[in-house]
CSV table of C-alpha atoms and ligand atoms in Angstrom, one decimal:
chain,number,residue,atom,x,y,z
A,1,MET,CA,7.3,-64.8,107.1
A,2,ASN,CA,7.3,-67.9,105.1
A,3,SER,CA,4.4,-67.6,103.2
A,4,ILE,CA,3.4,-64.5,101.1
A,5,PRO,CA,-0.1,-64.0,100.6
A,6,ALA,CA,-0.8,-63.5,96.6
A,7,THR,CA,-1.3,-59.6,95.9
A,8,VAL,CA,-4.4,-60.6,93.9
A,9,ARG,CA,-6.5,-63.6,94.3
A,10,TRP,CA,-10.0,-64.8,93.6
A,11,GLU,CA,-11.7,-67.0,96.3
A,12,ASP,CA,-13.8,-69.7,95.3
A,13,GLY,CA,-16.1,-69.9,91.9
A,14,VAL,CA,-18.4,-67.8,90.6
A,15,ASP,CA,-20.1,-66.9,93.7
A,16,GLY,CA,-16.7,-66.2,95.3
A,17,HIS,CA,-14.9,-62.9,96.1
A,18,LEU,CA,-11.6,-61.2,95.8
A,19,VAL,CA,-8.8,-61.1,98.0
A,20,LEU,CA,-5.7,-59.2,98.2
A,21,LEU,CA,-2.9,-58.3,100.0
A,22,ASP,CA,-3.4,-54.9,102.0
A,23,GLN,CA,-0.3,-53.2,101.0
A,24,THR,CA,-1.5,-50.2,103.1
A,25,ARG,CA,-0.2,-52.5,105.9
A,26,LEU,CA,3.3,-53.3,104.6
A,27,PRO,CA,5.7,-53.8,106.0
A,28,GLY,CA,4.3,-54.2,109.2
A,29,GLU,CA,2.0,-57.0,108.5
A,30,ALA,CA,0.8,-59.3,105.8
A,31,VAL,CA,-2.9,-58.9,106.0
A,32,GLU,CA,-5.5,-60.0,103.6
A,33,LEU,CA,-8.4,-57.4,102.3
A,34,HIS,CA,-11.8,-59.1,101.5
A,35,CYS,CA,-13.6,-57.6,98.5
A,36,ARG,CA,-17.0,-58.8,98.2
A,37,THR,CA,-18.6,-55.4,96.8
A,38,VAL,CA,-17.7,-53.2,93.7
A,39,GLU,CA,-17.3,-50.4,96.0
A,40,ASP,CA,-15.1,-52.7,98.4
A,41,VAL,CA,-12.7,-52.5,95.0
A,42,TRP,CA,-13.0,-49.2,94.2
A,43,GLN,CA,-11.9,-48.1,97.7
A,44,ALA,CA,-9.2,-50.5,97.3
A,45,ILE,CA,-7.2,-49.2,94.4
A,46,ARG,CA,-8.3,-45.5,95.2
A,47,ARG,CA,-6.5,-46.0,98.4
A,48,LEU,CA,-3.3,-48.0,97.4
A,49,ALA,CA,-4.2,-51.3,99.1
A,50,VAL,CA,-3.6,-52.5,95.3
A,51,ARG,CA,-1.6,-50.7,93.4
A,52,GLY,CA,0.6,-50.9,90.5
A,53,ALA,CA,-0.8,-50.6,87.5
A,54,PRO,CA,-0.7,-54.3,86.4
A,55,ALA,CA,-1.9,-55.0,89.8
A,56,ILE,CA,-4.6,-52.7,89.4
A,57,GLY,CA,-6.0,-53.9,86.0
A,58,VAL,CA,-6.0,-57.5,87.3
A,59,ALA,CA,-8.3,-56.6,90.1
A,60,ALA,CA,-10.7,-54.2,88.7
A,61,ALA,CA,-11.0,-57.4,86.5
A,62,TYR,CA,-12.2,-59.5,89.3
A,63,GLY,CA,-14.1,-56.5,90.7
A,64,VAL,CA,-16.3,-56.8,87.8
A,65,CYS,CA,-17.5,-60.1,88.7
A,66,LEU,CA,-18.9,-58.5,91.9
A,67,SER,CA,-21.1,-56.4,90.0
A,68,PRO,CA,-24.6,-57.9,91.0
A,69,GLY,CA,-27.9,-55.5,90.2
A,70,PRO,CA,-30.7,-55.7,92.1
A,71,ARG,CA,-31.6,-58.8,90.2
A,72,GLY,CA,-28.1,-60.4,89.9
A,73,LEU,CA,-25.3,-59.7,87.3
A,74,THR,CA,-26.8,-58.6,84.5
A,75,PHE,CA,-25.1,-57.0,81.2
A,76,ASP,CA,-26.2,-53.7,82.4
A,77,SER,CA,-24.9,-54.1,86.4
A,78,VAL,CA,-21.4,-55.3,84.5
A,79,LEU,CA,-21.3,-51.9,82.6
A,80,ALA,CA,-22.3,-49.9,85.2
A,81,ALA,CA,-19.4,-51.6,87.3
A,82,CYS,CA,-17.0,-51.1,84.7
A,83,ASP,CA,-17.8,-47.3,84.2
A,84,TYR,CA,-17.6,-47.0,88.1
A,85,LEU,CA,-14.3,-48.8,88.5
A,86,ALA,CA,-13.0,-46.4,86.1
A,87,THR,CA,-13.2,-43.6,88.0
A,88,SER,CA,-10.8,-45.3,91.0
A,89,ARG,CA,-7.6,-43.9,89.5
A,90,PRO,CA,-6.8,-42.3,86.6
A,91,THR,CA,-3.0,-42.7,85.4
A,92,ALA,CA,-2.4,-46.4,85.0
A,93,VAL,CA,-4.1,-46.9,81.7
A,94,ASN,CA,-3.6,-51.0,82.8
A,95,LEU,CA,-6.8,-50.4,84.4
A,96,PHE,CA,-8.9,-48.9,81.1
A,97,TRP,CA,-7.5,-51.9,79.1
A,98,ALA,CA,-8.7,-54.6,81.8
A,99,LEU,CA,-12.3,-53.0,81.8
A,100,ASP,CA,-12.5,-52.5,77.9
A,101,ARG,CA,-11.6,-56.5,78.0
A,102,MET,CA,-14.5,-57.3,80.8
A,103,ARG,CA,-17.1,-54.7,78.4
A,104,ALA,CA,-16.3,-56.2,75.3
A,105,LEU,CA,-16.6,-59.8,77.2
A,106,ALA,CA,-19.8,-58.8,78.5
A,107,ARG,CA,-21.0,-57.2,75.1
A,108,ALA,CA,-20.2,-60.5,73.3
A,109,CYS,CA,-22.2,-62.2,75.4
A,110,GLU,CA,-25.9,-60.1,75.1
A,111,GLY,CA,-28.6,-62.4,75.4
A,112,VAL,CA,-26.5,-65.6,77.1
A,113,ALA,CA,-28.2,-66.5,80.6
A,114,ASP,CA,-27.0,-64.3,83.3
A,115,GLY,CA,-25.4,-67.4,85.3
A,116,GLU,CA,-23.2,-68.0,81.9
A,117,LEU,CA,-22.4,-64.5,81.9
A,118,ALA,CA,-21.2,-64.5,85.7
A,119,GLU,CA,-19.2,-67.7,84.7
A,120,ARG,CA,-17.5,-66.3,81.3
A,121,LEU,CA,-16.7,-63.1,83.2
A,122,LEU,CA,-14.9,-64.6,85.8
A,123,ALA,CA,-13.0,-66.8,83.3
A,124,GLU,CA,-12.1,-63.4,81.1
A,125,ALA,CA,-10.9,-61.9,84.3
A,126,ARG,CA,-8.9,-65.2,85.4
A,127,ALA,CA,-7.4,-64.8,81.6
A,128,ILE,CA,-6.6,-61.4,82.4
A,129,HIS,CA,-4.2,-62.1,85.4
A,130,ALA,CA,-2.6,-64.8,84.1
A,131,ASP,CA,-1.9,-63.0,80.7
A,132,ASP,CA,-0.2,-60.9,83.6
A,133,VAL,CA,2.3,-63.6,85.0
A,134,ALA,CA,2.7,-64.5,81.6
A,135,LYS,CA,3.7,-60.9,80.6
A,136,CYS,CA,6.0,-60.3,83.8
A,137,ALA,CA,8.0,-63.8,82.7
A,138,ALA,CA,8.5,-62.2,79.3
A,139,ILE,CA,10.1,-59.0,80.6
A,140,ALA,CA,11.9,-60.4,82.7
A,141,ARG,CA,13.8,-62.8,80.5
A,142,HIS,CA,14.0,-59.9,78.1
A,143,GLY,CA,15.6,-57.8,80.3
A,144,ALA,CA,17.4,-59.8,82.0
A,145,ASP,CA,19.1,-60.8,78.3
A,146,LEU,CA,19.5,-57.1,77.8
A,147,LEU,CA,21.7,-56.6,81.1
A,148,ALA,CA,23.4,-59.9,81.0
A,149,ASP,CA,27.0,-58.1,80.1
A,150,LEU,CA,26.4,-56.4,83.5
A,151,PRO,CA,29.2,-57.6,86.2
A,152,PRO,CA,28.1,-59.7,89.1
A,153,GLY,CA,27.1,-57.9,91.7
A,154,SER,CA,26.2,-55.1,89.5
A,155,GLY,CA,24.2,-52.0,91.3
A,156,ILE,CA,20.8,-51.6,89.7
A,157,LEU,CA,18.6,-48.7,91.1
A,158,THR,CA,14.8,-48.5,91.1
A,159,HIS,CA,12.2,-46.0,92.1
A,160,CYS,CA,8.7,-46.8,93.7
A,161,ASN,CA,7.5,-50.6,93.4
A,162,ALA,CA,7.1,-52.3,90.3
A,163,GLY,CA,7.4,-56.3,91.6
A,164,ALA,CA,5.2,-58.7,92.5
A,165,LEU,CA,3.6,-56.5,94.6
A,166,ALA,CA,2.2,-54.0,91.4
A,167,THR,CA,1.5,-56.9,89.3
A,168,GLY,CA,-0.1,-60.4,88.8
A,169,GLY,CA,3.4,-61.7,88.4
A,170,ASP,CA,6.7,-61.6,89.3
A,171,GLY,CA,6.8,-57.8,88.5
A,172,THR,CA,8.0,-55.5,85.8
A,173,ALA,CA,11.7,-54.2,87.0
A,174,LEU,CA,11.7,-56.4,89.6
A,175,GLY,CA,11.3,-59.2,87.3
A,176,VAL,CA,14.2,-58.0,85.7
A,177,VAL,CA,16.4,-58.4,89.0
A,178,PHE,CA,14.6,-61.4,90.0
A,179,GLU,CA,15.6,-63.5,87.0
A,180,LEU,CA,19.0,-62.0,87.2
A,181,ALA,CA,19.3,-63.4,90.3
A,182,ARG,CA,18.3,-66.7,89.3
A,183,ARG,CA,20.8,-66.4,86.7
A,184,GLY,CA,23.6,-65.7,89.6
A,185,LYS,CA,24.6,-62.7,88.5
A,186,ARG,CA,23.7,-61.2,92.6
A,187,PRO,CA,22.0,-57.5,91.2
A,188,HIS,CA,22.6,-55.4,93.9
A,189,VAL,CA,19.3,-53.0,94.2
A,190,TRP,CA,19.5,-49.4,94.9
A,191,VAL,CA,15.8,-48.7,96.5
A,192,ASP,CA,15.0,-45.3,96.2
A,193,GLU,CA,12.2,-44.6,99.2
A,194,THR,CA,10.2,-43.0,96.7
A,195,ARG,CA,8.2,-40.1,98.6
A,196,PRO,CA,5.6,-39.3,99.8
A,197,LEU,CA,3.9,-42.4,100.0
A,198,LEU,CA,7.1,-44.8,100.4
A,199,GLN,CA,6.2,-47.6,98.4
A,200,GLY,CA,10.2,-47.9,97.9
A,201,ALA,CA,10.9,-48.4,101.6
A,202,ARG,CA,7.9,-50.0,102.2
A,203,LEU,CA,7.2,-52.3,99.1
A,204,THR,CA,10.4,-52.4,97.2
A,205,ALA,CA,12.6,-53.6,100.2
A,206,TRP,CA,10.4,-55.5,101.4
A,207,GLU,CA,10.0,-57.6,98.4
A,208,LEU,CA,13.8,-57.9,98.2
A,209,VAL,CA,14.5,-58.9,101.6
A,210,GLN,CA,11.8,-61.5,101.3
A,211,ARG,CA,13.4,-63.1,98.3
A,212,GLY,CA,16.8,-62.7,99.6
A,213,VAL,CA,18.1,-60.2,96.7
A,214,GLY,CA,21.0,-57.8,97.9
A,215,CYS,CA,19.3,-54.2,98.4
A,216,THR,CA,20.4,-50.9,99.9
A,217,LEU,CA,17.6,-48.0,100.7
A,218,ILE,CA,18.1,-44.5,100.2
A,219,CYS,CA,16.2,-41.5,100.2
A,220,ASP,CA,15.1,-39.9,97.3
A,221,SER,CA,17.9,-37.3,97.6
A,222,MET,CA,20.5,-39.6,97.9
A,223,ALA,CA,20.7,-41.0,94.1
A,224,ALA,CA,22.5,-38.5,92.7
A,225,GLU,CA,25.3,-39.1,95.6
A,226,VAL,CA,24.6,-43.1,95.0
A,227,MET,CA,25.6,-42.5,91.1
A,228,ARG,CA,28.4,-40.4,91.5
A,229,GLU,CA,30.4,-42.7,93.6
A,230,GLY,CA,29.7,-45.2,90.7
A,231,ARG,CA,27.5,-47.3,92.4
A,232,VAL,CA,25.0,-47.8,89.9
A,233,ALA,CA,25.7,-49.6,86.5
A,234,ALA,CA,22.1,-49.0,85.4
A,235,ALA,CA,18.5,-48.1,86.3
A,236,VAL,CA,14.8,-49.9,85.8
A,237,VAL,CA,11.9,-48.7,86.5
A,238,GLY,CA,8.3,-49.5,85.6
A,239,ALA,CA,5.6,-47.6,84.0
A,240,ASP,CA,1.9,-46.6,84.4
A,241,ARG,CA,0.8,-45.4,81.0
A,242,ILE,CA,3.6,-44.8,77.9
A,243,ALA,CA,2.8,-42.8,74.9
A,244,ALA,CA,2.9,-43.4,71.3
A,245,ASN,CA,6.6,-41.2,71.3
A,246,GLY,CA,7.8,-43.4,74.2
A,247,ASP,CA,6.9,-40.5,76.9
A,248,ALA,CA,6.7,-42.6,80.1
A,249,ALA,CA,4.8,-41.7,82.8
A,250,ASN,CA,5.7,-43.4,86.3
A,251,LYS,CA,5.6,-42.7,90.1
A,252,ILE,CA,6.8,-39.2,90.8
A,253,GLY,CA,10.5,-39.1,91.3
A,254,THR,CA,11.0,-41.2,88.1
A,255,TYR,CA,11.9,-38.2,85.9
A,256,GLY,CA,14.3,-36.6,88.3
A,257,ALA,CA,15.9,-40.2,88.4
A,258,ALA,CA,15.9,-40.5,84.7
A,259,LEU,CA,17.6,-37.2,84.9
A,260,LEU,CA,20.2,-38.1,87.2
A,261,ALA,CA,20.8,-41.0,85.7
A,262,ALA,CA,21.5,-39.1,82.0
A,263,ALA,CA,24.1,-36.8,84.0
A,264,HIS,CA,26.1,-39.9,85.8
A,265,ASP,CA,25.9,-41.9,82.1
A,266,VAL,CA,23.9,-44.9,84.0
A,267,PRO,CA,21.5,-46.1,81.4
A,268,PHE,CA,18.0,-46.1,82.2
A,269,TYR,CA,15.1,-48.5,81.4
A,270,VAL,CA,11.7,-48.7,81.4
A,271,ALA,CA,10.3,-52.1,82.0
A,272,ALA,CA,6.2,-52.3,80.9
A,273,PRO,CA,3.9,-54.7,79.1
A,274,ALA,CA,2.5,-54.2,76.3
A,275,ASN,CA,-1.0,-53.2,77.8
A,276,THR,CA,0.8,-50.2,79.5
A,277,PHE,CA,1.1,-48.3,76.1
A,278,ASP,CA,-1.6,-46.0,75.2
A,279,LEU,CA,-1.2,-45.5,71.5
A,280,SER,CA,-4.3,-43.4,71.6
A,281,ILE,CA,-2.4,-40.4,72.7
A,282,ALA,CA,0.2,-38.7,70.8
A,283,SER,CA,2.5,-37.7,73.6
A,284,GLY,CA,2.7,-37.8,77.5
A,285,ASP,CA,1.3,-34.2,77.7
A,286,LEU,CA,-2.2,-36.0,77.6
A,287,ILE,CA,-1.4,-38.3,80.0
A,288,PRO,CA,-3.9,-37.5,83.2
A,289,ILE,CA,-1.5,-37.2,86.3
A,290,GLU,CA,-3.2,-38.2,89.5
A,291,GLN,CA,-3.4,-35.2,92.4
A,292,ARG,CA,-3.4,-36.7,95.6
A,293,PRO,CA,-4.7,-35.6,99.0
A,294,ALA,CA,-2.0,-32.8,100.7
A,295,ALA,CA,-1.8,-34.5,103.4
A,296,GLU,CA,0.5,-37.6,101.9
A,297,VAL,CA,3.0,-34.6,101.7
A,298,ALA,CA,2.3,-32.8,104.9
A,299,SER,CA,1.5,-36.3,107.3
A,300,GLY,CA,2.3,-39.4,105.2
A,301,SER,CA,3.9,-40.5,108.1
A,302,GLY,CA,1.4,-39.7,110.9
A,303,PRO,CA,2.3,-36.4,112.5
A,304,LEU,CA,2.4,-33.1,110.7
A,305,THR,CA,6.0,-32.8,109.1
A,306,ALA,CA,5.0,-29.2,107.6
A,307,PRO,CA,3.1,-26.1,109.2
A,308,ALA,CA,-0.7,-26.8,109.2
A,309,GLY,CA,-2.6,-25.7,106.0
A,310,VAL,CA,0.4,-24.9,104.2
A,311,ALA,CA,-0.2,-25.1,100.2
A,312,VAL,CA,1.1,-28.6,99.0
A,313,TYR,CA,1.0,-29.8,95.7
A,314,ASN,CA,1.3,-33.8,95.1
A,315,PRO,CA,1.3,-35.0,91.7
A,316,ALA,CA,1.5,-39.1,91.8
A,317,PHE,CA,3.2,-39.3,88.6
A,318,ASP,CA,5.7,-37.6,86.1
A,319,VAL,CA,6.5,-38.5,82.5
A,320,THR,CA,10.2,-39.3,81.2
A,321,PRO,CA,10.9,-38.6,77.7
A,322,PRO,CA,12.2,-41.0,75.3
A,323,ARG,CA,15.8,-39.3,75.1
A,324,LEU,CA,16.3,-40.1,78.5
A,325,ILE,CA,15.3,-43.7,78.1
A,326,ARG,CA,18.1,-46.2,77.0
A,327,SER,CA,15.2,-49.0,76.1
A,328,ILE,CA,11.7,-50.0,76.8
A,329,ILE,CA,11.4,-53.5,77.8
A,330,THR,CA,8.3,-54.9,76.8
A,331,ASP,CA,6.8,-58.9,77.0
A,332,ARG,CA,7.2,-58.8,73.0
A,333,GLY,CA,10.9,-57.4,73.3
A,334,VAL,CA,13.4,-54.4,73.9
A,335,ILE,CA,12.6,-51.1,71.9
A,336,GLN,CA,15.8,-49.4,71.5
A,337,PRO,CA,16.2,-46.5,70.6
A,338,VAL,CA,12.8,-45.5,71.6
A,339,ASN,CA,10.9,-43.4,69.3
A,340,ARG,CA,7.5,-43.0,67.5
A,341,ASP,CA,8.2,-45.3,64.9
A,342,THR,CA,9.9,-47.8,67.1
A,343,VAL,CA,7.4,-47.9,69.4
A,344,ALA,CA,4.4,-48.7,66.4
A,345,ARG,CA,6.6,-51.7,65.2
A,346,MET,CA,6.8,-53.2,68.3
A,347,LEU,CA,3.1,-52.4,69.3
A,348,GLY,CA,1.7,-52.1,66.1
A,349,ARG,CA,-0.6,-55.3,67.0
A,350,SER,CA,-3.5,-55.1,69.8
A,351,ARG,CA,-2.4,-54.9,73.3
B,401,MRU,O1,0.5,-45.1,93.0
B,401,MRU,P1,1.4,-46.3,92.6
B,401,MRU,O2,2.1,-47.1,93.6
B,401,MRU,O3,0.3,-47.4,92.0
B,401,MRU,O4,2.1,-46.0,91.6
B,401,MRU,C1,2.8,-47.5,91.2
B,401,MRU,C2,4.0,-47.1,90.0
B,401,MRU,O5,4.1,-45.9,89.4
B,401,MRU,C3,4.7,-48.2,89.4
B,401,MRU,O6,6.0,-48.1,89.1
B,401,MRU,C4,4.1,-48.7,88.0
B,401,MRU,O7,2.8,-48.8,88.2
B,401,MRU,C5,4.7,-49.9,87.5
B,401,MRU,S1,4.0,-51.5,88.2
B,401,MRU,C6,5.1,-52.7,87.4
């Protein structure tokens, strides 16, 4: 494929609409999804046509710009759209961060003409998008500096997808990998397939192949053996929400990967922008973990792979404690060691 459509983009001006790369169709086909209503955007987030914490935030911000009520876009229709989009998925805090920014902008504009409100909302959504591009670039630089001593060709394990498909920019965890590749370090990525929805196989492997970065796909259950064989020099993953004590929620299976890394002396890194931290919650116990439909586990790839009606538990995320995390790579710098004090020191300012 010569040109890959953008993960998230806004088409045309204030009367335009949101265009997403439909990630449910990858890797088979790169098809764009045109969202013209807030409901379209809500659905796209809920069914993972757009996914990954930063990308969800950017998409939701643009989604607010599609919120005309019966009398056109108004202050009330904007607030209603923010409240509605906030119900699309519960775990990634970037969604709520972006909607808070849109609400604050709308409040600051109270009294301005509705036409001007629309212009300012779109400018704010574009700013949130541009901000994410810059945050990804900064994470990539800090992460590549941190891993600068890895020998060329080193194996890096990742879980789920924290690449360009998950952000407005070049990715968080994969952003680090791409930067290492740019610096001539020839990283080789061990890609956990990431059951049940296969974000690793469908999305991360696709991105790496598109970019010519060496990678090998493994079932999640193979990670321990690959580490035991000495093939993994470091593990780098993204995050959906990080509590004040450094507990990091990410795709289900991340905690297991971190335990395996600890057992094999493999340093485990989390890469995430400042707006993935939720300093309002003390620990990961308070992070809402999304529960998804049983069908994703029992028949995720089409045919039933379990007895009809069997009980299924399908939490979409888990929480990795700081004792298993060597460092958190943020756009502001590297947090190491990870604890309440070091998180507060790095994130004390506004996000
Ligand atoms: O359910 P998903 O696909 O939205 O889960 C995504 C992840 O868990 C990512 O690792 C996380 O959002 C970080 S993306 C930079």
